[in-house]
Amino acid sequence: MTPIDELSEADAKREIKSLSMEIRIADAQYYADDNPVLDDADYDRLRQRLIALETAFPQFIVKDSPTQTVGTKTSSKFGKIKHSLPMLSLDNAFSDADVSEFAARIKRFLSLPDDAGIAFTAEPKIDGLSASLRYEKGELISGATRGDGQVGEDITANLRTLGDVPKRLKGRGWPDVLEVRGEVYIALDDFTAMNMRQEKHGKPAYKNPRNAAAGSLRQIDPAVTASRPLRLFAYAWGELSAPLAQTQYEAVKVLSEWGFQINQDMKLCSGPSEMINHYNDILQRRAALGYDIDGVVYKVDDLALQERLGFVSRAPRWAVAHKFPAEKAITTVELIDVQVGRTGALTPVARLTPVNVGGVLVSNATLHNEDEINRLKIREGDQVEIQRAGDVIPQVLRVIGDTEGRVDDYMLPLNCPICGADALRDVDEKTGRVDVVRRCTNGLSCPAQAIEGLKHFVSRRAFDIDGLGEKQIELFYHKDWVKEPADIFSLNFEAIAKLEGFGDTSAANLKAAIDGAREIDFDRVLYALGIRHIGQGNAKLIAGHYLTWEAFYSAITAADIGTDSYAELMSIDGVGPGQVQALRQFFGGAANQAVILNLLNHITIIDAEAPSLDSLVAGKTVVFTGKLERMSRDEAKARAQSLGAKVSGSVSKKTNILIAGPGAGSKLKKAQELGIETLTEDEWLTLIR
Ligand code: IVH
């Protein structure tokens, strides 16, 4: 071996390349085939040589060098499992006041007096990955990741290797069908030991226990997963053929009798003050728990009340995550950069000297907009305090030191840094106020907007095309292969196979992933288009209302203000003037219509399902008026919607049923004039029982 200081740049580059290749092959054989060709000592020598070379010639380090990627080969080829009940997320609370408001909101929804006592469980929020385990007649039959909440990945073989996952339930009394949900995590001691082993083998350390757990769970070879110290706390359930208990607390206890680990810090509380006490107690003991947590979860204890409370889009009304205060750190702003997003927004970004913030390495923070920069009076080279909370983008809180005398003169470029078109701050026609956001005015003709739009289009909650990530989209865009969504469906895979880094197998995999996305749910298509203000939640609500793309499309292209189509759109729960305006603007544009038309040539849109077709009120439009005596207006509305009814605020020809309580006035009169069926609250409850 040539000593490193005698190597020319060209030699070093060549050797780095060939060593990387050799190590990658060895890794693949080790992880995937379980048939290592190199013994440990030889393998270590290769890695050490590579590290030494990369240290001397850092200009040749590539992002996917074996020294930069943790030595885990994860697969994108797991099968899919559709969750029989969605796996939900949680809303957050950040202060004691938020917790009190959470309890008060629940009482309002249930129409209970302010002084009514409601019990809650309080337990640590584990910072891991959730998994769902399905048991039939006591036998573990499948296990899945959360995925997008509706469909997860089939990781049954890997989950089976966890000691905390019973292969057969213990005890007795379990229902024939039992889906147990919980959090997979790695304890801190085990994590430290894992990283010591990594270091010994010259491999980079895992960033944090959560990442290590995620990588370990998605191994191709279950034997690798088995060698990792994964654990599981059970805290929830999905489908059940019989109820577990009457309360959350008892249900979780019974899971422990059947062989699951449950968290010892779950406590039954009588209301907000006990909940907050328990939160403070756990926060104080956080460092001694032995595993990472990022808050405390409160759940209504009475399962019958949980049932009545139900869900809002992706989170239950009966639970909340009380997050711990954000982690902070101090570092230096090396550069203020400008990024152009999917909607054309120019966002200033602080490039930071990388710093560890609560277990995660942070090297970028958003500065939001030019007003924010002027408020902070921040300049390149400044020392700043930053904060990171949960999954949100890190933020700059303040400049350390004196900013006195600095003038508010920061301005974003007046031209888009990517395409050069004018970048303007909109003026609100009604209020005359200038928008805080400066946007590139070039629409999809701006490469940044087009590329960001395409990345969004293929992302997990949209078309979910594996193997078509940010890098590939950029590459295909610059090659003029993919300029708009439709192009994805007519790619030339022979040409792709010839690209560096591809080959026949990846091209074939990509083709399969794209073909798999040709049949797609209505709400995903709508979300994928990347329309402003249309997120996953309201895309689902809109799809659930119109059921077919055709019905929606004819409504939106005829939705001038004042028309019935407009009123109908506005009547959808969760859709307001902002959404309707954005939808009309998007579908009104000739260029967008062409993009959609082209796309429709390649895909089949699956109609949305009315939430429950066997209920008598599914598909009916109902209006509540007057005072309801059995439940709050919100609960009545949520229940009607969960049965597939559409709830509208005003009576029109389209109304099917009016539910009128005491004090009903003009709406009742109008319904009678139109000959619409009118029910009392009790008659309505009998109808839907
Ligand atoms: S309950 C119906 N309990 O937090 C609510 N979730 O932000 C289902 N998590 O996806 C979740 N610890 O992965 C619940 N004690 C706990 C939890 C917990 C961690 C995770 C879970 C969930 C996420 C929501």
mmCIF file of C-alpha atoms in Angstrom, residues 442-684:
data_model
loop_
_atom_site.group_PDB
_atom_site.id
_atom_site.type_symbol
_atom_site.label_atom_id
_atom_site.label_comp_id
_atom_site.label_asym_id
_atom_site.label_seq_id
_atom_site.Cartn_x
_atom_site.Cartn_y
_atom_site.Cartn_z
ATOM 1 C CA ASN A 442 -42.935 32.448 -12.716
ATOM 2 C CA GLY A 443 -45.179 29.549 -11.586
ATOM 3 C CA LEU A 444 -44.258 26.142 -12.954
ATOM 4 C CA SER A 445 -41.918 27.773 -15.489
ATOM 5 C CA CYS A 446 -39.532 28.319 -12.575
ATOM 6 C CA PRO A 447 -37.383 25.182 -12.281
ATOM 7 C CA ALA A 448 -37.321 25.402 -8.485
ATOM 8 C CA GLN A 449 -41.110 25.462 -8.253
ATOM 9 C CA ALA A 450 -41.482 22.759 -10.872
ATOM 10 C CA ILE A 451 -38.945 20.491 -9.180
ATOM 11 C CA GLU A 452 -40.350 21.054 -5.690
ATOM 12 C CA GLY A 453 -43.812 20.394 -7.087
ATOM 13 C CA LEU A 454 -42.677 17.121 -8.652
ATOM 14 C CA LYS A 455 -40.966 16.052 -5.414
ATOM 15 C CA HIS A 456 -44.222 16.683 -3.610
ATOM 16 C CA PHE A 457 -46.112 14.768 -6.291
ATOM 17 C CA VAL A 458 -44.103 11.565 -5.723
ATOM 18 C CA SER A 459 -43.849 11.947 -1.929
ATOM 19 C CA ARG A 460 -45.170 9.390 0.512
ATOM 20 C CA ARG A 461 -48.590 10.871 1.168
ATOM 21 C CA ALA A 462 -49.104 11.651 -2.518
ATOM 22 C CA PHE A 463 -48.211 9.148 -5.275
ATOM 23 C CA ASP A 464 -45.697 7.421 -2.987
ATOM 24 C CA ILE A 465 -43.276 6.252 -5.680
ATOM 25 C CA ASP A 466 -40.357 4.363 -4.153
ATOM 26 C CA GLY A 467 -37.061 4.949 -5.896
ATOM 27 C CA LEU A 468 -38.133 8.309 -7.275
ATOM 28 C CA GLY A 469 -36.673 10.617 -4.656
ATOM 29 C CA GLU A 470 -35.378 14.154 -4.675
ATOM 30 C CA LYS A 471 -32.147 13.261 -6.465
ATOM 31 C CA GLN A 472 -33.845 11.352 -9.289
ATOM 32 C CA ILE A 473 -36.474 14.056 -9.813
ATOM 33 C CA GLU A 474 -33.749 16.677 -10.158
ATOM 34 C CA LEU A 475 -31.771 14.500 -12.528
ATOM 35 C CA PHE A 476 -34.759 13.631 -14.723
ATOM 36 C CA TYR A 477 -35.922 17.241 -14.729
ATOM 37 C CA HIS A 478 -32.558 18.531 -15.896
ATOM 38 C CA LYS A 479 -32.441 15.856 -18.578
ATOM 39 C CA ASP A 480 -35.843 17.132 -19.770
ATOM 40 C CA TRP A 481 -37.341 13.694 -19.125
ATOM 41 C CA VAL A 482 -39.793 14.788 -16.441
ATOM 42 C CA LYS A 483 -41.164 18.305 -16.697
ATOM 43 C CA GLU A 484 -44.681 17.645 -15.434
ATOM 44 C CA PRO A 485 -46.366 14.789 -13.521
ATOM 45 C CA ALA A 486 -47.617 12.970 -16.642
ATOM 46 C CA ASP A 487 -44.017 12.527 -17.837
ATOM 47 C CA ILE A 488 -43.317 10.204 -14.905
ATOM 48 C CA PHE A 489 -45.687 7.680 -16.447
ATOM 49 C CA SER A 490 -44.005 7.622 -19.836
ATOM 50 C CA LEU A 491 -40.362 7.415 -18.746
ATOM 51 C CA ASN A 492 -37.964 5.421 -20.896
ATOM 52 C CA PHE A 493 -36.597 2.722 -18.607
ATOM 53 C CA GLU A 494 -33.992 1.509 -21.080
ATOM 54 C CA ALA A 495 -32.435 4.956 -20.984
ATOM 55 C CA ILE A 496 -32.683 5.001 -17.187
ATOM 56 C CA ALA A 497 -30.952 1.619 -16.911
ATOM 57 C CA LYS A 498 -27.964 3.130 -18.743
ATOM 58 C CA LEU A 499 -27.560 6.004 -16.273
ATOM 59 C CA GLU A 500 -24.706 5.883 -13.821
ATOM 60 C CA GLY A 501 -25.893 4.503 -10.501
ATOM 61 C CA PHE A 502 -28.932 2.768 -12.016
ATOM 62 C CA GLY A 503 -28.596 -0.479 -13.971
ATOM 63 C CA ASP A 504 -31.261 -2.962 -15.022
ATOM 64 C CA THR A 505 -32.478 -3.898 -11.559
ATOM 65 C CA SER A 506 -33.073 -0.381 -10.258
ATOM 66 C CA ALA A 507 -34.701 0.617 -13.535
ATOM 67 C CA ALA A 508 -37.007 -2.414 -13.324
ATOM 68 C CA ASN A 509 -37.810 -1.634 -9.676
ATOM 69 C CA LEU A 510 -38.591 1.953 -10.567
ATOM 70 C CA LYS A 511 -40.848 0.829 -13.395
ATOM 71 C CA ALA A 512 -42.708 -1.483 -11.017
ATOM 72 C CA ALA A 513 -43.114 1.314 -8.437
ATOM 73 C CA ILE A 514 -44.468 3.705 -11.083
ATOM 74 C CA ASP A 515 -46.832 1.087 -12.498
ATOM 75 C CA GLY A 516 -48.025 0.427 -8.957
ATOM 76 C CA ALA A 517 -49.017 4.079 -8.647
ATOM 77 C CA ARG A 518 -51.179 4.181 -11.754
ATOM 78 C CA GLU A 519 -54.243 3.245 -9.755
ATOM 79 C CA ILE A 520 -54.610 5.821 -7.048
ATOM 80 C CA ASP A 521 -57.075 7.167 -4.499
ATOM 81 C CA PHE A 522 -58.914 10.381 -5.320
ATOM 82 C CA ASP A 523 -57.689 12.209 -2.204
ATOM 83 C CA ARG A 524 -54.047 11.400 -2.971
ATOM 84 C CA VAL A 525 -54.348 12.849 -6.474
ATOM 85 C CA LEU A 526 -55.847 16.042 -5.115
ATOM 86 C CA TYR A 527 -53.153 16.329 -2.439
ATOM 87 C CA ALA A 528 -50.394 15.502 -4.949
ATOM 88 C CA LEU A 529 -51.244 18.496 -7.123
ATOM 89 C CA GLY A 530 -49.738 20.697 -4.426
ATOM 90 C CA ILE A 531 -52.483 23.298 -4.371
ATOM 91 C CA ARG A 532 -51.989 25.998 -1.754
ATOM 92 C CA HIS A 533 -53.938 25.364 1.469
ATOM 93 C CA ILE A 534 -54.895 21.843 0.348
ATOM 94 C CA GLY A 535 -53.187 19.418 2.697
ATOM 95 C CA GLN A 536 -53.800 15.725 3.203
ATOM 96 C CA GLY A 537 -56.631 16.406 5.671
ATOM 97 C CA ASN A 538 -58.820 18.630 3.533
ATOM 98 C CA ALA A 539 -58.033 16.605 0.389
ATOM 99 C CA LYS A 540 -59.629 13.648 2.209
ATOM 100 C CA LEU A 541 -62.619 15.717 3.281
ATOM 101 C CA ILE A 542 -63.182 16.969 -0.252
ATOM 102 C CA ALA A 543 -62.825 13.463 -1.732
ATOM 103 C CA GLY A 544 -65.174 12.095 0.941
ATOM 104 C CA HIS A 545 -67.733 14.696 -0.053
ATOM 105 C CA TYR A 546 -67.720 14.364 -3.847
ATOM 106 C CA LEU A 547 -66.697 10.680 -3.973
ATOM 107 C CA THR A 548 -65.675 10.808 -7.656
ATOM 108 C CA TRP A 549 -63.081 12.960 -9.383
ATOM 109 C CA GLU A 550 -65.595 13.775 -12.118
ATOM 110 C CA ALA A 551 -68.148 15.138 -9.642
ATOM 111 C CA PHE A 552 -65.482 17.222 -7.944
ATOM 112 C CA TYR A 553 -64.033 18.496 -11.208
ATOM 113 C CA SER A 554 -67.341 19.656 -12.600
ATOM 114 C CA ALA A 555 -68.141 21.343 -9.274
ATOM 115 C CA ILE A 556 -64.840 23.190 -8.997
ATOM 116 C CA THR A 557 -64.847 24.406 -12.578
ATOM 117 C CA ALA A 558 -68.353 25.840 -12.043
ATOM 118 C CA ALA A 559 -67.803 27.303 -8.585
ATOM 119 C CA ASP A 560 -68.141 31.015 -9.205
ATOM 120 C CA ILE A 561 -69.004 32.979 -6.083
ATOM 121 C CA GLY A 562 -72.756 32.891 -5.511
ATOM 122 C CA THR A 563 -73.396 29.613 -7.345
ATOM 123 C CA ASP A 564 -74.727 26.427 -5.711
ATOM 124 C CA SER A 565 -71.410 24.724 -6.480
ATOM 125 C CA TYR A 566 -69.610 27.410 -4.504
ATOM 126 C CA ALA A 567 -71.994 27.063 -1.552
ATOM 127 C CA GLU A 568 -71.595 23.295 -1.602
ATOM 128 C CA LEU A 569 -67.800 23.531 -1.489
ATOM 129 C CA MET A 570 -67.993 25.988 1.389
ATOM 130 C CA SER A 571 -70.357 23.679 3.271
ATOM 131 C CA ILE A 572 -67.700 20.952 3.543
ATOM 132 C CA ASP A 573 -66.334 20.742 7.054
ATOM 133 C CA GLY A 574 -62.758 22.054 7.138
ATOM 134 C CA VAL A 575 -63.033 23.907 3.834
ATOM 135 C CA GLY A 576 -63.161 27.694 4.071
ATOM 136 C CA PRO A 577 -62.748 30.697 1.773
ATOM 137 C CA GLY A 578 -58.948 30.253 1.627
ATOM 138 C CA GLN A 579 -59.203 26.711 0.308
ATOM 139 C CA VAL A 580 -62.018 27.486 -2.125
ATOM 140 C CA GLN A 581 -60.133 30.490 -3.498
ATOM 141 C CA ALA A 582 -56.972 28.390 -3.968
ATOM 142 C CA LEU A 583 -58.890 25.562 -5.649
ATOM 143 C CA ARG A 584 -60.707 27.908 -8.013
ATOM 144 C CA GLN A 585 -57.477 29.645 -8.914
ATOM 145 C CA PHE A 586 -55.681 26.350 -9.543
ATOM 146 C CA PHE A 587 -58.391 24.642 -11.583
ATOM 147 C CA GLY A 588 -59.170 27.877 -13.421
ATOM 148 C CA GLY A 589 -55.687 28.099 -14.940
ATOM 149 C CA ALA A 590 -55.388 26.809 -18.516
ATOM 150 C CA ALA A 591 -51.836 25.535 -17.948
ATOM 151 C CA ASN A 592 -52.934 23.573 -14.876
ATOM 152 C CA GLN A 593 -55.887 22.107 -16.727
ATOM 153 C CA ALA A 594 -53.528 20.827 -19.405
ATOM 154 C CA VAL A 595 -51.250 19.306 -16.742
ATOM 155 C CA ILE A 596 -54.232 17.502 -15.203
ATOM 156 C CA LEU A 597 -55.586 16.324 -18.535
ATOM 157 C CA ASN A 598 -52.204 14.874 -19.492
ATOM 158 C CA LEU A 599 -51.943 13.132 -16.146
ATOM 159 C CA LEU A 600 -55.411 11.595 -16.421
ATOM 160 C CA ASN A 601 -54.284 9.783 -19.580
ATOM 161 C CA HIS A 602 -51.970 7.670 -17.444
ATOM 162 C CA ILE A 603 -53.795 7.016 -14.202
ATOM 163 C CA THR A 604 -57.017 5.523 -12.891
ATOM 164 C CA ILE A 605 -58.519 7.386 -9.968
ATOM 165 C CA ILE A 606 -60.194 5.227 -7.332
ATOM 166 C CA ASP A 607 -63.437 6.745 -6.036
ATOM 167 C CA ALA A 608 -63.555 7.714 -2.378
ATOM 168 C CA GLU A 609 -65.774 5.665 -0.133
ATOM 169 C CA ALA A 610 -68.661 7.237 1.684
ATOM 170 C CA PRO A 611 -67.638 6.686 5.317
ATOM 171 C CA SER A 612 -70.266 4.031 6.046
ATOM 172 C CA LEU A 613 -72.663 2.946 3.372
ATOM 173 C CA ASP A 614 -74.897 0.792 5.519
ATOM 174 C CA SER A 615 -76.135 3.657 7.649
ATOM 175 C CA LEU A 616 -79.527 5.113 6.789
ATOM 176 C CA VAL A 617 -78.148 8.613 6.535
ATOM 177 C CA ALA A 618 -75.060 7.937 4.404
ATOM 178 C CA GLY A 619 -74.844 10.425 1.570
ATOM 179 C CA LYS A 620 -77.692 12.551 2.984
ATOM 180 C CA THR A 621 -77.252 16.266 3.580
ATOM 181 C CA VAL A 622 -78.440 17.264 7.036
ATOM 182 C CA VAL A 623 -78.786 20.600 8.827
ATOM 183 C CA PHE A 624 -79.005 21.126 12.589
ATOM 184 C CA THR A 625 -80.890 24.112 13.938
ATOM 185 C CA GLY A 626 -82.188 25.301 17.302
ATOM 186 C CA LYS A 627 -80.945 23.989 20.636
ATOM 187 C CA LEU A 628 -79.808 20.381 20.962
ATOM 188 C CA GLU A 629 -80.522 18.899 24.369
ATOM 189 C CA ARG A 630 -78.715 15.547 24.312
ATOM 190 C CA MET A 631 -75.333 16.578 23.017
ATOM 191 C CA SER A 632 -73.332 19.543 21.784
ATOM 192 C CA ARG A 633 -73.682 20.782 18.227
ATOM 193 C CA ASP A 634 -70.117 19.621 17.547
ATOM 194 C CA GLU A 635 -70.802 16.092 18.733
ATOM 195 C CA ALA A 636 -74.028 15.892 16.708
ATOM 196 C CA LYS A 637 -72.179 17.078 13.624
ATOM 197 C CA ALA A 638 -69.240 14.684 14.144
ATOM 198 C CA ARG A 639 -71.592 11.747 14.628
ATOM 199 C CA ALA A 640 -73.603 12.515 11.529
ATOM 200 C CA GLN A 641 -70.385 12.789 9.519
ATOM 201 C CA SER A 642 -69.018 9.534 10.882
ATOM 202 C CA LEU A 643 -72.174 7.863 9.534
ATOM 203 C CA GLY A 644 -71.553 9.293 6.089
ATOM 204 C CA ALA A 645 -73.928 12.241 6.215
ATOM 205 C CA LYS A 646 -72.936 15.677 4.975
ATOM 206 C CA VAL A 647 -73.576 18.425 7.489
ATOM 207 C CA SER A 648 -74.414 21.809 6.085
ATOM 208 C CA GLY A 649 -74.959 25.128 7.818
ATOM 209 C CA SER A 650 -77.793 26.318 5.611
ATOM 210 C CA VAL A 651 -81.005 24.924 4.184
ATOM 211 C CA SER A 652 -81.233 24.569 0.404
ATOM 212 C CA LYS A 653 -82.879 22.344 -2.196
ATOM 213 C CA LYS A 654 -80.087 19.844 -1.551
ATOM 214 C CA THR A 655 -80.939 19.428 2.140
ATOM 215 C CA ASN A 656 -82.446 16.001 2.935
ATOM 216 C CA ILE A 657 -83.109 16.276 6.678
ATOM 217 C CA LEU A 658 -83.451 19.179 9.066
ATOM 218 C CA ILE A 659 -83.008 18.375 12.765
ATOM 219 C CA ALA A 660 -84.786 21.099 14.671
ATOM 220 C CA GLY A 661 -84.533 21.681 18.414
ATOM 221 C CA PRO A 662 -86.330 24.224 20.585
ATOM 222 C CA GLY A 663 -85.997 27.785 19.321
ATOM 223 C CA ALA A 664 -85.623 26.842 15.647
ATOM 224 C CA GLY A 665 -86.647 29.754 13.419
ATOM 225 C CA SER A 666 -85.946 30.763 9.842
ATOM 226 C CA LYS A 667 -84.204 27.503 8.827
ATOM 227 C CA LEU A 668 -87.184 25.466 9.991
ATOM 228 C CA LYS A 669 -89.531 27.753 8.072
ATOM 229 C CA LYS A 670 -87.472 27.486 4.896
ATOM 230 C CA ALA A 671 -87.287 23.672 5.209
ATOM 231 C CA GLN A 672 -91.054 23.472 5.575
ATOM 232 C CA GLU A 673 -91.513 25.657 2.518
ATOM 233 C CA LEU A 674 -89.213 23.399 0.525
ATOM 234 C CA GLY A 675 -90.951 20.267 1.818
ATOM 235 C CA ILE A 676 -87.822 18.912 3.509
ATOM 236 C CA GLU A 677 -88.144 16.164 6.109
ATOM 237 C CA THR A 678 -87.927 17.647 9.614
ATOM 238 C CA LEU A 679 -87.023 15.635 12.734
ATOM 239 C CA THR A 680 -86.711 16.361 16.453
ATOM 240 C CA GLU A 681 -83.413 15.501 18.133
ATOM 241 C CA ASP A 682 -84.905 12.301 19.596
ATOM 242 C CA GLU A 683 -86.327 11.209 16.249
ATOM 243 C CA TRP A 684 -82.918 11.789 14.694
#
